[in-house]
Coordinates of C-alpha atoms in Angstrom, one line a residue:
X1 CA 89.7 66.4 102.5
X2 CA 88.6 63.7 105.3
X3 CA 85.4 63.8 106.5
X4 CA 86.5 65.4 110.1
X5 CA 87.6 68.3 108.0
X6 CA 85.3 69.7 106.2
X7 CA 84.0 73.3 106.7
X8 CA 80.7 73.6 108.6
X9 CA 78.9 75.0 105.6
X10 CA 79.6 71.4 104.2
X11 CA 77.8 69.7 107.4
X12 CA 74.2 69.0 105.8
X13 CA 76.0 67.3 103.0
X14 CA 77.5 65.3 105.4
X15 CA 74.1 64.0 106.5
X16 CA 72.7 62.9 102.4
X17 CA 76.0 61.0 102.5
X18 CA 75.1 59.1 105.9
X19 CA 72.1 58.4 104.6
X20 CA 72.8 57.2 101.5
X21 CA 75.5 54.9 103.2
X22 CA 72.6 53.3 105.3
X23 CA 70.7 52.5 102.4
X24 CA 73.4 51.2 100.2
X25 CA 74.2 48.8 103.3
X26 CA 70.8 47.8 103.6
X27 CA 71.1 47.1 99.4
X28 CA 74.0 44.7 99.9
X29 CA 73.0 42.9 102.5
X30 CA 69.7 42.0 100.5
X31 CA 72.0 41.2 97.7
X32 CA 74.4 39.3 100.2
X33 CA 71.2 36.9 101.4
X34 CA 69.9 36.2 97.6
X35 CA 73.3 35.0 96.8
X36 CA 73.6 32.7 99.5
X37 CA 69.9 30.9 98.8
X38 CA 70.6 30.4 95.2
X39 CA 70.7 27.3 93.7
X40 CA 74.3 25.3 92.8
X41 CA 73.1 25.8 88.9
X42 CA 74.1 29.3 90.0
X43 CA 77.1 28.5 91.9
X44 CA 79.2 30.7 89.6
X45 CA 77.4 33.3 89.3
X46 CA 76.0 34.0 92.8
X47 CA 79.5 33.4 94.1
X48 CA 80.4 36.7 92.5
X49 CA 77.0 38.3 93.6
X50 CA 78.0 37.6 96.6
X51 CA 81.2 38.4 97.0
X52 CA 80.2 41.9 95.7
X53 CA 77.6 42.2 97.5
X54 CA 79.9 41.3 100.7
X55 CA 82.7 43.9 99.6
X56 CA 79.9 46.3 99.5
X57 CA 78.3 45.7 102.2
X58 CA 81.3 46.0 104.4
X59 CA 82.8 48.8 102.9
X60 CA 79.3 50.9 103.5
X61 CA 79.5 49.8 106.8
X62 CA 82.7 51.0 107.6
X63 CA 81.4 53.9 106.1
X64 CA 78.5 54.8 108.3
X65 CA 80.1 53.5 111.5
X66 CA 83.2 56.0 111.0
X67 CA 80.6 58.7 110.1
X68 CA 77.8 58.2 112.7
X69 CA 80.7 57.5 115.6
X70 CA 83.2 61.4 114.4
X71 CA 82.4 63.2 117.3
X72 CA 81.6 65.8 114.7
X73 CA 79.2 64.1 113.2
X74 CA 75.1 64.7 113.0
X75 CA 74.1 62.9 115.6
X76 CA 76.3 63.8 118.2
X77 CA 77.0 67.6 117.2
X78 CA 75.8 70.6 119.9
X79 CA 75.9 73.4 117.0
X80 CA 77.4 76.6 118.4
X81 CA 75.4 79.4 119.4
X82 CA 76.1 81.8 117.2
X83 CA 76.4 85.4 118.3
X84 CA 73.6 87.9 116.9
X85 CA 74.3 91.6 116.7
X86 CA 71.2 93.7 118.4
X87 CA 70.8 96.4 115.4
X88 CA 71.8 99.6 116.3
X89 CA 69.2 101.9 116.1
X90 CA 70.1 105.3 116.0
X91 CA 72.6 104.1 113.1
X92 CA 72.2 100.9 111.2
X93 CA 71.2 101.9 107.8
X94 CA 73.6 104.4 106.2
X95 CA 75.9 102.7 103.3
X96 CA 79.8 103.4 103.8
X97 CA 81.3 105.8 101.3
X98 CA 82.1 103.0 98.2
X99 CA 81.7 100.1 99.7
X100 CA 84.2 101.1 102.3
X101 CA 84.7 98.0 104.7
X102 CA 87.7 98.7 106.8
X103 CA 85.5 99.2 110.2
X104 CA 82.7 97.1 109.4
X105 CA 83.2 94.5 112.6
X106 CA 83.8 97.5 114.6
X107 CA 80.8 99.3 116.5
X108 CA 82.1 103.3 116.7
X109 CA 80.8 104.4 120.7
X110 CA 79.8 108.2 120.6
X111 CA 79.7 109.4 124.0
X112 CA 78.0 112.7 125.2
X113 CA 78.4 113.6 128.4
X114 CA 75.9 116.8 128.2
X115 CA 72.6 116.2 125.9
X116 CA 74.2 119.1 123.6
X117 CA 73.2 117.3 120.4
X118 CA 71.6 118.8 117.5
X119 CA 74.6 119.8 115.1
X120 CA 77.1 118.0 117.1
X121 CA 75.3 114.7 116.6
X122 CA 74.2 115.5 113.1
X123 CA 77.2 116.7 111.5
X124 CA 79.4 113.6 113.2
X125 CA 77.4 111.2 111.9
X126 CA 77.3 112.9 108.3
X127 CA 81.4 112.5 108.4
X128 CA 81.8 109.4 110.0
X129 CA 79.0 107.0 108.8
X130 CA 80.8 107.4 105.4
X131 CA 83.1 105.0 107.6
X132 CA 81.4 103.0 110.6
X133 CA 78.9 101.3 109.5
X134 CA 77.7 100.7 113.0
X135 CA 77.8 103.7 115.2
X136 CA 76.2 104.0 118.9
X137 CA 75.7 107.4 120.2
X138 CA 75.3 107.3 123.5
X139 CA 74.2 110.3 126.2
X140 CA 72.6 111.5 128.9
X141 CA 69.0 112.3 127.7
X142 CA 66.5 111.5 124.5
X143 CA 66.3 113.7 121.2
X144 CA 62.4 113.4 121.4
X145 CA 62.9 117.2 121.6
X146 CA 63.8 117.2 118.0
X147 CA 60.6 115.1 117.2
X148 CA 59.8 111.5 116.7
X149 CA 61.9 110.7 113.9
X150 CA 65.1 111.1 116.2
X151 CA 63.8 110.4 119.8
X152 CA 65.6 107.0 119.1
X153 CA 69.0 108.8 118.1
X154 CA 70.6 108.4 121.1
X155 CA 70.6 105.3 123.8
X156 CA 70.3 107.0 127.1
X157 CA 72.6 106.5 130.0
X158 CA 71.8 108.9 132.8
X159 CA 74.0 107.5 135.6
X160 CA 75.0 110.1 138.0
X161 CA 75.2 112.4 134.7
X162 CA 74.4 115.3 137.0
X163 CA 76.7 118.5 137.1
X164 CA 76.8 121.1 140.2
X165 CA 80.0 123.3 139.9
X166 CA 79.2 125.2 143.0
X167 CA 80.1 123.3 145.8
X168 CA 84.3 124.1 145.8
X169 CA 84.2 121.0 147.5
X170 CA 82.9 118.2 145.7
X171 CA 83.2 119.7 142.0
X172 CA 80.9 117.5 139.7
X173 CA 81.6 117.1 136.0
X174 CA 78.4 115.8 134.3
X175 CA 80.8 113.1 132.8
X176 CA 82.7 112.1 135.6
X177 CA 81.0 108.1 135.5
X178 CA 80.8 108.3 131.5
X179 CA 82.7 105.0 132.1
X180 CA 78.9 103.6 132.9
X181 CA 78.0 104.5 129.2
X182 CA 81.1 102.7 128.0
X183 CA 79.6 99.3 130.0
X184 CA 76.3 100.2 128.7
X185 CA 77.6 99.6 125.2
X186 CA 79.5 96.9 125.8
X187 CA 76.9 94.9 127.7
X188 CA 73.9 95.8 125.2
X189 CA 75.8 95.6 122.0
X190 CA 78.2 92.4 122.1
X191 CA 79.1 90.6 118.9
X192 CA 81.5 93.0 117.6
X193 CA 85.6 92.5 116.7
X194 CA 86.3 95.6 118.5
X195 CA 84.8 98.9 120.3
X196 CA 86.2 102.2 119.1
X197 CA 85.2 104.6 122.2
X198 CA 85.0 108.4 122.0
X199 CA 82.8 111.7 122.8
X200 CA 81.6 113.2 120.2
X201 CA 83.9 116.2 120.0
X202 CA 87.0 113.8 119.2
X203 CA 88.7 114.4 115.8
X204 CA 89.7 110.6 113.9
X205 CA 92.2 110.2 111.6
X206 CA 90.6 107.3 110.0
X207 CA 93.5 107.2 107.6
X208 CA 96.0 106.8 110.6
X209 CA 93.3 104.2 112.3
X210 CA 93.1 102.2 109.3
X211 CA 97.4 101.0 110.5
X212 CA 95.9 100.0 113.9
X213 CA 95.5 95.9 114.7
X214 CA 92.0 95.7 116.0
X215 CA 92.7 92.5 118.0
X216 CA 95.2 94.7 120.5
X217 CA 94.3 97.3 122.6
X218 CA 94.8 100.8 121.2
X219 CA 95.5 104.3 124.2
X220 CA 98.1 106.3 124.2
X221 CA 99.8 104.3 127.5
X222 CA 103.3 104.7 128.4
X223 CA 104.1 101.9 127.5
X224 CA 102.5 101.9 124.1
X225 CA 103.7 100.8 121.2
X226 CA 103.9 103.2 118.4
X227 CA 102.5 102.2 114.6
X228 CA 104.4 102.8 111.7
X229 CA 104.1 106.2 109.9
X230 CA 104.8 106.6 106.8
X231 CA 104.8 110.6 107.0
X232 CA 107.7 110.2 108.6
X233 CA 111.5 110.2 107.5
X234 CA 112.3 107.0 108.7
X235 CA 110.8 104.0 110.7
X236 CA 112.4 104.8 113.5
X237 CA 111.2 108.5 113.6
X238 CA 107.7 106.2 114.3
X239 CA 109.6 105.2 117.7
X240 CA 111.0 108.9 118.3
X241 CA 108.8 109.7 121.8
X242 CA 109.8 113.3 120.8
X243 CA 107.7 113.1 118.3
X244 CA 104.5 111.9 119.9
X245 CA 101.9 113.0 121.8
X246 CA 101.9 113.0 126.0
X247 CA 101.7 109.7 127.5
X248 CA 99.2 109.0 130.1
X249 CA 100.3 109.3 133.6
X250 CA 101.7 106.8 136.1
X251 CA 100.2 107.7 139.6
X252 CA 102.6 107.8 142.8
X253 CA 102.1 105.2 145.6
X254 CA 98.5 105.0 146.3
X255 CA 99.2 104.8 150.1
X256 CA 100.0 108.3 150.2
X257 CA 97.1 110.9 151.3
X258 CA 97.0 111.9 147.7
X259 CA 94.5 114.7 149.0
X260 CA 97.2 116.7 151.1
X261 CA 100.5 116.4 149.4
X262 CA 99.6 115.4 145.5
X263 CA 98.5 118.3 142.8
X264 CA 100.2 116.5 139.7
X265 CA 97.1 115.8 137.8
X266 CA 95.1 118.3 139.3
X267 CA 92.1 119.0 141.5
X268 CA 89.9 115.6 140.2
X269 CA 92.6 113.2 140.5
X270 CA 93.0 113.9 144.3
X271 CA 89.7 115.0 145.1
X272 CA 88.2 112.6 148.3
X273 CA 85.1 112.6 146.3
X274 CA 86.2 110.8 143.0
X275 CA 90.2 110.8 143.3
X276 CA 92.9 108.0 143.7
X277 CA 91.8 107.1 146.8
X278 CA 88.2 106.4 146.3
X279 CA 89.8 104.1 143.1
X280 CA 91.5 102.4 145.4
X281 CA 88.5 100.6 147.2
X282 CA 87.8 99.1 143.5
X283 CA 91.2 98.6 142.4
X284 CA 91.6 96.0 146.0
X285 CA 89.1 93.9 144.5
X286 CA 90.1 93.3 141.3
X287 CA 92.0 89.4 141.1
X288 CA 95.4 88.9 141.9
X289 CA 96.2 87.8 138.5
X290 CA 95.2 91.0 136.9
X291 CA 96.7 93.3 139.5
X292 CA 100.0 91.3 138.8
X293 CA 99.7 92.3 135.3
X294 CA 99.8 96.3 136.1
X295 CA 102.4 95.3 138.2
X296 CA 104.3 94.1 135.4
X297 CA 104.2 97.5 133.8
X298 CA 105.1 99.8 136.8
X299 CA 108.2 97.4 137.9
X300 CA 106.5 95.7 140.3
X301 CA 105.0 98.7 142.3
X302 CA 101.1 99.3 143.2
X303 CA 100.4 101.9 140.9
X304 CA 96.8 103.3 138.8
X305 CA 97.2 105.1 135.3
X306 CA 94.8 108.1 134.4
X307 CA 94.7 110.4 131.5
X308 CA 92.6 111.1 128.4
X309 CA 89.9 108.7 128.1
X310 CA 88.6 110.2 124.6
X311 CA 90.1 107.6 122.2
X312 CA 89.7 104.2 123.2
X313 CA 90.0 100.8 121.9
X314 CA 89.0 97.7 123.2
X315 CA 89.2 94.6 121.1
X316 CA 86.1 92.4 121.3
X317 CA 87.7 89.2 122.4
X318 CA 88.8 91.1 125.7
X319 CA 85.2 93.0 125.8
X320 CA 84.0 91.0 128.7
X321 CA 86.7 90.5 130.9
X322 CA 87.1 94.3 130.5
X323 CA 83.7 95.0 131.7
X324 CA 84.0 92.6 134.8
X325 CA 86.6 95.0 135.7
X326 CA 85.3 98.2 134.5
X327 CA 82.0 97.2 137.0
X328 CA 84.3 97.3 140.2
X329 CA 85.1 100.8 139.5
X330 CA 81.5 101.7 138.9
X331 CA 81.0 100.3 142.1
X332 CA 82.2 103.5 143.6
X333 CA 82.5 106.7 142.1
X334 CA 86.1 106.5 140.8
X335 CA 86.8 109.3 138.0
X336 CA 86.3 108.2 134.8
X337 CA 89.9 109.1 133.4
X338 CA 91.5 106.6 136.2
X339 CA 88.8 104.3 136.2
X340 CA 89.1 103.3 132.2
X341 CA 92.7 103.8 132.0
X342 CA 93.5 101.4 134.9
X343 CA 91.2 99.1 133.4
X344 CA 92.5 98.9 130.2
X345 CA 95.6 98.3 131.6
X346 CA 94.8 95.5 134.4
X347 CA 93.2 93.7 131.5
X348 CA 95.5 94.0 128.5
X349 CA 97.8 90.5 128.4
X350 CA 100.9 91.0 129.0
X351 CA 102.7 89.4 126.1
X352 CA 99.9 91.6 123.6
X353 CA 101.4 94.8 122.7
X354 CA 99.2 97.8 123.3
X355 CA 99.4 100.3 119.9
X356 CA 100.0 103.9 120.8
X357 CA 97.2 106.5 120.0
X358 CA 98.8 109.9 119.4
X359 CA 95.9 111.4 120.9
X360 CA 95.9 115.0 121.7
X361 CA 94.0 116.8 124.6
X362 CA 93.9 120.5 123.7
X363 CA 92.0 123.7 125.8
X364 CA 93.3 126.6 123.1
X365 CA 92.0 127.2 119.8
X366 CA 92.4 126.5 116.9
X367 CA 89.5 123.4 117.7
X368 CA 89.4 122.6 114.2
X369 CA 91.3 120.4 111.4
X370 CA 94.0 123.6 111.4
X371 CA 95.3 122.2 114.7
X372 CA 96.2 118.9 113.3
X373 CA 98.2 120.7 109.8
X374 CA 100.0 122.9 112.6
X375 CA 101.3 119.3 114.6
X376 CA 102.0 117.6 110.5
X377 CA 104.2 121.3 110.1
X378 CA 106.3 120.5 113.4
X379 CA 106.7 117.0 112.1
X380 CA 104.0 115.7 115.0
X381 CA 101.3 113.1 113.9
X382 CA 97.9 113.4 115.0
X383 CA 95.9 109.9 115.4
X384 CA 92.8 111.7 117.4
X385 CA 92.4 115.2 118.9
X386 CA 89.9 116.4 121.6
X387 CA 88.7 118.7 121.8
X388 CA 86.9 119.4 118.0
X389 CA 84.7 122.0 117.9
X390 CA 81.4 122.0 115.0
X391 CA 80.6 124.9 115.3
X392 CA 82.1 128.3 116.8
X393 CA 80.8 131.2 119.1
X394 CA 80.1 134.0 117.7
X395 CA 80.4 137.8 118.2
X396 CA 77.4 137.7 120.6
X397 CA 78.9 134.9 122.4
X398 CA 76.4 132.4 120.8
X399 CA 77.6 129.2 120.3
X400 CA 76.3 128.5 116.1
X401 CA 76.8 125.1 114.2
X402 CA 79.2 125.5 111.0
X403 CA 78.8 123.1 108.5
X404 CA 82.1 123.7 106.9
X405 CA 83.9 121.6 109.4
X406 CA 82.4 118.8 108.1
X407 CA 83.8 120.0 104.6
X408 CA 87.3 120.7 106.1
X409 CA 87.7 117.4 107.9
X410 CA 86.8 115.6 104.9
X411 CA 89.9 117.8 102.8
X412 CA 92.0 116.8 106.0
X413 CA 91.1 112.9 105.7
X414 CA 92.5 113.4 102.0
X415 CA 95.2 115.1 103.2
X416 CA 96.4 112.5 105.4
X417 CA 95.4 109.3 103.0
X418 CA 98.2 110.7 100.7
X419 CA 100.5 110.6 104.0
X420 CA 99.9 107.9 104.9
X421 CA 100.2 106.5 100.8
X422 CA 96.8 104.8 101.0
X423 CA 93.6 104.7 99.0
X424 CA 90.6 106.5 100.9
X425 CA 87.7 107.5 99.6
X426 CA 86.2 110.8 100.1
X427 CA 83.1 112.7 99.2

């Protein structure tokens, strides 16, 4: 190994050998001078001294001059900044389930658009911590009414998090701009491989997640690219779109008055308040470069992608170009499930696969693991589900916390390691 090569962690050793270089130099050189004042009684032997003493000499030279002049070297070397991790407070000492390691480089993003924590944020991080190692829960208000010891639970974001559902004409959804949490987390947490962004009441297959490259980009696009499944008959059942959940949706020509002739998404996605054509004052500003890449997707034509924006992966090497973009949104009040979608997609490269989620958005029971054995009967997988319910209403119509969902999703994870023919531990 020369000395340009070796590994960083080698670098102060590099330094003991400069130095010793120097002095050995110095050594001969003393040597070299005493041999050439001896007397011609010596002839013989300070001939060899010297010539020694000159081999040596030059040889340590050559040694410190090719050290001290590597542009690697000591001297000359601007060390890196290295990249610290701020600690995550509301989750930063739980131990994975046995040493599990499989997420570790991956901060988990827990969004809440309502402060309705309490069991919800209790019994998620109970599952999931035995997982991610670094989990952010992110919402709208403090815990500090559960007391001191969680006031720090949660990393507040309260960005237009209000909700009036009484005006028919401007309907607001308390997460409408939960896309501002998402560059909250991204701007106050960097260092990470890859962000893993979801509300709270998202079901994960970590089994199936384990299969997913975290250096690519990970929604269910339409252009996705499906990951192998080993539940399934064949490899290319994996590629079977019959047999996976709904795309995402390609919108029509933006130059269209989307408010008066389009209903295909519904009321939100062509409402003047929040719709495609508020988007569209962001989506003008993005660079030509990235634009052209979207373009590349929808043959060419201006076009803005929306759906489900409850499983979402964004690989850290792509974190900051991602928010650059995700910030022209935020710069008006485009809906959250164009505004990230369109993102992900004006950012992905085009020669980079994106991995197909088979994320489910369901609004009829059951809102519990059952939903995702029904979809394994009928030969479906299910990646992620929303929405997941931890508790149930009652009889009274009280909604009550019940703690065997937790015990449930942990038979289901079981369940679906031995699918997916994998070692997983579970409690």
């Amino acid at each position: 190994m020369s000395v340009r090569s070796w590994p960083r962690h080698i670098c102060p050793l590099r330094h003991i050998f400069v130095s010793i270089g120097c002095l050995v130099a110095l050594i001969a050189a003393g040597v070299y001078l005493t041999g050439i004042r001896r007397g011609t009684e010596e002839y013989v032997q300070s001939e060899s001294m010297t010539r020694v003493g000159a081999v040596t000499l030059i040889g340590s030279l050559l040694f410190v001059t090719s050290t001290i002049t590597d542009k690697n070297a000591f001297i000359s070397r601007t060390p890196e900044p290295a990249c610290h991790r701020r600690p995550v407070q509301s989750h930063s000492y739980r131990q994975t389930l046995g040493n599990y390691s499989h997420f570790d480089d991956i901060l988990l993003v827990v969004f809440f658009s309502h402060a309705r924590y309490g069991a919800n944020l209790e019994y998620h991080r109970e599952l999931y911590s035995d997982y991610f190692p670094n989990i952010l829960y992110i919402g709208p208000a403090s815990r500090e009414d559960a007391g001191f010891n969680h006031s720090y639970d949660v990393l507040v974001d309260s960005y237009q998090s209000d909700e009036d559902l009484t005006d028919p004409s401007f309907y607001k959804m308390a997460g409408r701009m939960a896309h501002h949490m998402l560059y909250t987390a991204l701007q106050e947490y960097d260092c990470y491989n890859g962000y893993l962004w979801v509300p709270f009441d998202t079901l994960l297959n970590i089994p199936r997640l384990e299969k997913f490259d975290q250096d690519l980009f990970w929604y269910h696009s339409p252009w996705g690219l499906p990951v192998f499944n080993p539940a399934q008959e064949t490899p290319q059942d994996s590629l079977n779109l019959s047999l996976h959940a709904p795309q995402a949706n390609i919108s029509p020509d933006p130059s269209i008055n989307l408010t008066e002739t389009w209903r295909g998404w519904g009321p939100d996605w062509c409402d003047p308040h929040v719709g495609v054509g508020v988007c569209m004052e962001a989506f003008q500003k993005v660079p030509m470069d990235l634009r052209e890449r979207l373009a590349a997707f929808t043959n060419g034509e201006t076009r803005l992608i929306g759906g489900s924006a409850d499983t979402m992966y964004i690989p850290g090497r792509h974190s900051r170009l991602f928010m650059d973009v995700l910030g022209l949104f935020l710069e008006t009040t485009c809906f959250l499930e164009i505004a990230a979608p369109t993102t992900l997609h004006l950012v992905a490269p085009l020669l980079e696969p994106i991995l197909f989620v088979d994320h489910w958005w369901i609004y009829r029971p059951p809102f519990n693991a059952s939903f995702v054995r029904q979809q394994w009967a009928e030969g479906y997988e299910v990646d992620t589900f929303h929405t997941f319910h931890w508790g149930e209403r009652d009889g009274d119509d009280v909604w009550r916390e019940n703690h065997e969902n937790v015990a449930d999703v942990r038979r289901l994870l079981r369940e679906s390691a031995e699918r997916q023919q994998t070692y997983f531990p579970v409690r």
